[in-house]
PDB file of C-alpha atoms in Angstrom:
ATOM      1  CA  MET A   1      11.547   0.582  19.817  1.00 41.00           C
ATOM      2  CA  ALA A   2      13.823   2.417  18.247  1.00 53.00           C
ATOM      3  CA  GLY A   3      15.122   2.188  14.121  1.00 57.00           C
ATOM      4  CA  PRO A   4      18.267   1.152  12.721  1.00 62.00           C
ATOM      5  CA  ALA A   5      20.434   3.157  12.606  1.00 86.00           C
ATOM      6  CA  ILE A   6      20.086   4.868   9.144  1.00 93.00           C
ATOM      7  CA  ASP A   7      22.932   7.824   7.549  1.00 95.00           C
ATOM      8  CA  ASP A   8      23.278  10.193   5.114  1.00 95.00           C
ATOM      9  CA  ILE A   9      24.171   7.825   2.333  1.00 96.00           C
ATOM     10  CA  ASP A  10      21.251   5.108   3.707  1.00 97.00           C
ATOM     11  CA  LEU A  11      18.807   7.848   3.022  1.00 96.00           C
ATOM     12  CA  HIS A  12      20.437   8.341  -0.369  1.00 96.00           C
ATOM     13  CA  ILE A  13      20.043   4.511  -0.932  1.00 97.00           C
ATOM     14  CA  LEU A  14      17.205   4.836  -0.268  1.00 97.00           C
ATOM     15  CA  GLY A  15      15.613   7.608  -1.834  1.00 95.00           C
ATOM     16  CA  GLU A  16      16.715   6.313  -5.416  1.00 95.00           C
ATOM     17  CA  LEU A  17      15.331   3.014  -5.082  1.00 96.00           C
ATOM     18  CA  GLN A  18      12.023   4.500  -4.136  1.00 94.00           C
ATOM     19  CA  GLN A  19      12.555   6.065  -7.161  1.00 92.00           C
ATOM     20  CA  ASP A  20      13.738   2.927  -9.052  1.00 94.00           C
ATOM     21  CA  GLY A  21      13.402  -0.760  -7.605  1.00 94.00           C
ATOM     22  CA  ARG A  22      14.619  -1.978 -10.458  1.00 95.00           C
ATOM     23  CA  MET A  23      18.271   0.182 -11.254  1.00 96.00           C
ATOM     24  CA  THR A  24      21.563  -2.083 -10.666  1.00 97.00           C
ATOM     25  CA  ASN A  25      23.972  -2.251  -8.441  1.00 97.00           C
ATOM     26  CA  VAL A  26      26.214  -0.669 -10.315  1.00 98.00           C
ATOM     27  CA  GLU A  27      24.047   2.080 -11.013  1.00 98.00           C
ATOM     28  CA  LEU A  28      23.097   2.797  -7.519  1.00 98.00           C
ATOM     29  CA  ALA A  29      26.865   2.593  -5.916  1.00 98.00           C
ATOM     30  CA  ARG A  30      27.389   5.265  -8.551  1.00 98.00           C
ATOM     31  CA  LYS A  31      24.524   7.088  -7.884  1.00 97.00           C
ATOM     32  CA  VAL A  32      25.335   7.463  -4.106  1.00 97.00           C
ATOM     33  CA  GLY A  33      28.915   7.493  -4.644  1.00 97.00           C
ATOM     34  CA  LEU A  34      30.172   4.742  -3.885  1.00 97.00           C
ATOM     35  CA  THR A  35      31.900   1.117  -4.992  1.00 98.00           C
ATOM     36  CA  ALA A  36      29.695  -1.536  -6.336  1.00 97.00           C
ATOM     37  CA  PRO A  37      30.605  -4.131  -2.943  1.00 98.00           C
ATOM     38  CA  PRO A  38      29.760  -1.370   0.212  1.00 98.00           C
ATOM     39  CA  CYS A  39      26.524   0.032  -1.846  1.00 98.00           C
ATOM     40  CA  LEU A  40      25.020  -3.905  -1.958  1.00 98.00           C
ATOM     41  CA  ARG A  41      26.065  -4.538   1.694  1.00 98.00           C
ATOM     42  CA  ARG A  42      24.283  -1.527   2.430  1.00 98.00           C
ATOM     43  CA  VAL A  43      21.236  -2.661   0.847  1.00 98.00           C
ATOM     44  CA  ARG A  44      21.500  -5.743   1.911  1.00 97.00           C
ATOM     45  CA  ALA A  45      21.528  -4.468   5.595  1.00 97.00           C
ATOM     46  CA  LEU A  46      18.657  -2.257   4.893  1.00 97.00           C
ATOM     47  CA  GLU A  47      16.248  -5.310   4.031  1.00 97.00           C
ATOM     48  CA  GLU A  48      17.157  -6.993   6.504  1.00 97.00           C
ATOM     49  CA  SER A  49      16.740  -4.627   9.024  1.00 96.00           C
ATOM     50  CA  GLY A  50      13.380  -4.143   7.722  1.00 96.00           C
ATOM     51  CA  ALA A  51      13.930  -0.488   6.534  1.00 96.00           C
ATOM     52  CA  ILE A  52      13.141  -2.225   2.895  1.00 97.00           C
ATOM     53  CA  THR A  53      10.463  -3.962   2.676  1.00 95.00           C
ATOM     54  CA  SER A  54       9.843  -5.261  -1.008  1.00 95.00           C
ATOM     55  CA  TYR A  55      10.616  -4.553  -4.364  1.00 94.00           C
ATOM     56  CA  HIS A  56       7.356  -4.493  -7.028  1.00 91.00           C
ATOM     57  CA  ALA A  57       6.152  -3.179  -9.841  1.00 91.00           C
ATOM     58  CA  VAL A  58       3.405  -0.705 -10.372  1.00 90.00           C
ATOM     59  CA  VAL A  59       0.862  -2.118 -12.358  1.00 93.00           C
ATOM     60  CA  ASN A  60      -1.825   0.856 -14.725  1.00 94.00           C
ATOM     61  CA  PRO A  61      -5.245  -0.610 -13.701  1.00 95.00           C
ATOM     62  CA  ALA A  62      -6.213   0.587 -16.182  1.00 95.00           C
ATOM     63  CA  MET A  63      -4.434  -1.481 -18.619  1.00 97.00           C
ATOM     64  CA  LEU A  64      -5.727  -4.732 -17.169  1.00 97.00           C
ATOM     65  CA  GLY A  65      -9.889  -3.664 -17.179  1.00 97.00           C
ATOM     66  CA  TYR A  66      -9.749  -2.077 -13.932  1.00 97.00           C
ATOM     67  CA  THR A  67     -11.170   1.333 -14.489  1.00 97.00           C
ATOM     68  CA  ILE A  68     -12.823   2.235 -11.243  1.00 96.00           C
ATOM     69  CA  THR A  69     -11.424   3.193  -7.757  1.00 97.00           C
ATOM     70  CA  VAL A  70     -13.119   3.031  -4.399  1.00 98.00           C
ATOM     71  CA  PHE A  71     -13.017   4.124  -1.450  1.00 98.00           C
ATOM     72  CA  ALA A  72     -14.776   3.038   1.937  1.00 98.00           C
ATOM     73  CA  MET A  73     -15.258   3.716   4.857  1.00 98.00           C
ATOM     74  CA  VAL A  74     -16.549   0.883   7.011  1.00 98.00           C
ATOM     75  CA  SER A  75     -18.264   1.115  10.287  1.00 98.00           C
ATOM     76  CA  LEU A  76     -18.546  -1.824  12.706  1.00 98.00           C
ATOM     77  CA  LYS A  77     -20.976  -2.946  15.549  1.00 97.00           C
ATOM     78  CA  SER A  78     -17.974  -4.033  17.945  1.00 96.00           C
ATOM     79  CA  GLN A  79     -14.775  -2.614  17.775  1.00 96.00           C
ATOM     80  CA  ALA A  80     -13.565  -5.261  20.549  1.00 96.00           C
ATOM     81  CA  GLU A  81     -10.139  -7.048  19.039  1.00 97.00           C
ATOM     82  CA  SER A  82     -11.558 -10.282  17.988  1.00 97.00           C
ATOM     83  CA  ASP A  83     -13.820  -8.510  15.941  1.00 97.00           C
ATOM     84  CA  LEU A  84     -11.916  -5.942  14.402  1.00 97.00           C
ATOM     85  CA  LYS A  85      -9.123  -9.507  14.227  1.00 97.00           C
ATOM     86  CA  ALA A  86     -12.199 -10.962  12.564  1.00 97.00           C
ATOM     87  CA  PHE A  87     -12.880  -7.500   9.774  1.00 97.00           C
ATOM     88  CA  GLU A  88      -9.380  -8.109   8.715  1.00 97.00           C
ATOM     89  CA  ASP A  89      -8.985 -11.363   8.251  1.00 97.00           C
ATOM     90  CA  HIS A  90     -12.077 -10.961   5.986  1.00 97.00           C
ATOM     91  CA  VAL A  91     -10.919  -8.466   4.285  1.00 98.00           C
ATOM     92  CA  ALA A  92      -7.171 -10.282   3.457  1.00 98.00           C
ATOM     93  CA  THR A  93      -9.554 -12.750   1.270  1.00 98.00           C
ATOM     94  CA  LEU A  94     -11.166  -9.923  -0.587  1.00 98.00           C
ATOM     95  CA  PRO A  95      -8.859  -9.241  -3.326  1.00 97.00           C
ATOM     96  CA  GLU A  96     -10.719  -6.375  -5.036  1.00 98.00           C
ATOM     97  CA  VAL A  97      -9.241  -4.698  -1.459  1.00 98.00           C
ATOM     98  CA  ARG A  98      -5.991  -3.601  -2.385  1.00 97.00           C
ATOM     99  CA  GLU A  99      -5.589  -1.279   1.049  1.00 97.00           C
ATOM    100  CA  CYS A 100      -7.249  -1.044   4.144  1.00 98.00           C
ATOM    101  CA  TYR A 101      -6.181   0.729   7.053  1.00 98.00           C
ATOM    102  CA  MET A 102      -7.819   0.562  11.093  1.00 98.00           C
ATOM    103  CA  LEU A 103      -8.781   3.867  11.635  1.00 97.00           C
ATOM    104  CA  ASN A 104      -9.265   6.060  14.749  1.00 95.00           C
ATOM    105  CA  GLY A 105     -12.548   7.959  15.415  1.00 92.00           C
ATOM    106  CA  GLU A 106     -15.745   7.338  13.283  1.00 92.00           C
ATOM    107  CA  ILE A 107     -15.312   4.869  11.089  1.00 97.00           C
ATOM    108  CA  ASP A 108     -13.108   2.278  12.119  1.00 98.00           C
ATOM    109  CA  PHE A 109     -11.905   1.261   8.178  1.00 98.00           C
ATOM    110  CA  ILE A 110     -11.023   3.007   5.576  1.00 98.00           C
ATOM    111  CA  LEU A 111     -10.817   0.422   2.548  1.00 98.00           C
ATOM    112  CA  LYS A 112      -9.057   1.330  -1.811  1.00 98.00           C
ATOM    113  CA  VAL A 113     -11.215  -1.112  -3.676  1.00 98.00           C
ATOM    114  CA  VAL A 114     -10.893  -1.235  -7.414  1.00 98.00           C
ATOM    115  CA  ALA A 115     -12.945  -3.016  -9.925  1.00 98.00           C
ATOM    116  CA  LYS A 116     -13.476  -3.493 -13.907  1.00 98.00           C
ATOM    117  CA  ASP A 117     -16.768  -0.933 -13.308  1.00 97.00           C
ATOM    118  CA  LEU A 118     -19.661   0.012 -11.498  1.00 97.00           C
ATOM    119  CA  GLN A 119     -21.367  -3.123 -12.003  1.00 98.00           C
ATOM    120  CA  SER A 120     -18.633  -5.283 -10.943  1.00 98.00           C
ATOM    121  CA  PHE A 121     -17.852  -2.672  -7.613  1.00 98.00           C
ATOM    122  CA  GLN A 122     -21.837  -3.415  -6.803  1.00 98.00           C
ATOM    123  CA  GLN A 123     -21.370  -6.690  -6.558  1.00 98.00           C
ATOM    124  CA  PHE A 124     -18.437  -6.505  -4.583  1.00 98.00           C
ATOM    125  CA  LEU A 125     -19.988  -4.213  -2.143  1.00 98.00           C
ATOM    126  CA  THR A 126     -23.436  -6.413  -1.739  1.00 97.00           C
ATOM    127  CA  SER A 127     -22.507  -9.726  -2.335  1.00 97.00           C
ATOM    128  CA  LYS A 128     -18.885  -9.286  -0.219  1.00 97.00           C
ATOM    129  CA  LEU A 129     -18.198  -6.321   1.678  1.00 98.00           C
ATOM    130  CA  THR A 130     -21.736  -4.949   3.419  1.00 97.00           C
ATOM    131  CA  PRO A 131     -22.592  -8.816   4.601  1.00 96.00           C
ATOM    132  CA  ALA A 132     -19.266  -9.219   6.204  1.00 95.00           C
ATOM    133  CA  PRO A 133     -19.521 -10.033   9.903  1.00 90.00           C
ATOM    134  CA  ASN A 134     -19.896  -7.070  12.477  1.00 95.00           C
ATOM    135  CA  VAL A 135     -20.559  -4.279   9.512  1.00 97.00           C
ATOM    136  CA  VAL A 136     -22.771  -1.839  10.629  1.00 97.00           C
ATOM    137  CA  SER A 137     -22.296   0.400   7.641  1.00 97.00           C
ATOM    138  CA  VAL A 138     -20.443   1.191   4.399  1.00 98.00           C
ATOM    139  CA  LYS A 139     -19.962   4.755   2.870  1.00 98.00           C
ATOM    140  CA  THR A 140     -18.051   4.433  -0.210  1.00 98.00           C
ATOM    141  CA  SER A 141     -16.979   7.239  -2.571  1.00 98.00           C
ATOM    142  CA  LEU A 142     -15.824   6.751  -6.303  1.00 97.00           C
ATOM    143  CA  THR A 143     -12.738   8.973  -6.830  1.00 97.00           C
ATOM    144  CA  ILE A 144     -12.451  11.038 -10.031  1.00 97.00           C
ATOM    145  CA  ARG A 145      -8.599  11.031 -11.131  1.00 95.00           C
ATOM    146  CA  MET A 146      -5.043  10.588  -8.663  1.00 94.00           C
ATOM    147  CA  SER A 147      -3.560  13.540  -8.764  1.00 96.00           C
ATOM    148  CA  LYS A 148      -0.693  12.582  -6.338  1.00 95.00           C
ATOM    149  CA  ASN A 149       0.632   9.035  -5.777  1.00 92.00           C
ATOM    150  CA  LEU A 150       4.136   8.713  -4.003  1.00 90.00           C
ATOM    151  CA  PRO A 151       6.377   5.666  -3.387  1.00 86.00           C
ATOM    152  CA  GLY A 152       7.870   5.473   0.197  1.00 90.00           C
ATOM    153  CA  VAL A 153       8.171   8.144   2.338  1.00 93.00           C
ATOM    154  CA  PRO A 154       9.557  11.856   2.132  1.00 94.00           C
ATOM    155  CA  LEU A 155      13.357  11.851   3.031  1.00 90.00           C
ATOM    156  CA  PRO A 156      15.604  14.299   3.750  1.00 80.00           C
ATOM    157  CA  LEU A 157      18.030  14.509   0.880  1.00 68.00           C
TER     158      LEU A 157
END
């Protein structure tokens, strides 16, 4: 299924909003070379089409006491659709899991998990993740540092 027709102005709008989703419509219009009303119409059309899915603040985890980020590679006993869905439903209830991706290959899922410290991560791992139905193994990698974290997707501007 093809996406909505997105022209160069829409791409410019998307690029600016990826960098700063809080800018005013007037500021956005100035940056993309439009007046405010047509700029707002384009933003609304991008939202309605699903090209823009949400706006949110990026929170500094350490400022809130989350000093540990771990990637967990999860293998399941069964890859039947009902078992995959059951695991996804379980993960959806775990606030420590910030991202979850189903993978092709040896590992079934990779999870990005945040925790306040190693002890709380260990507690999460042993009480919530490894005992989940259908989980056969969990391999974890503790992050050392983040060297790149860009929002959105690369846009040809």
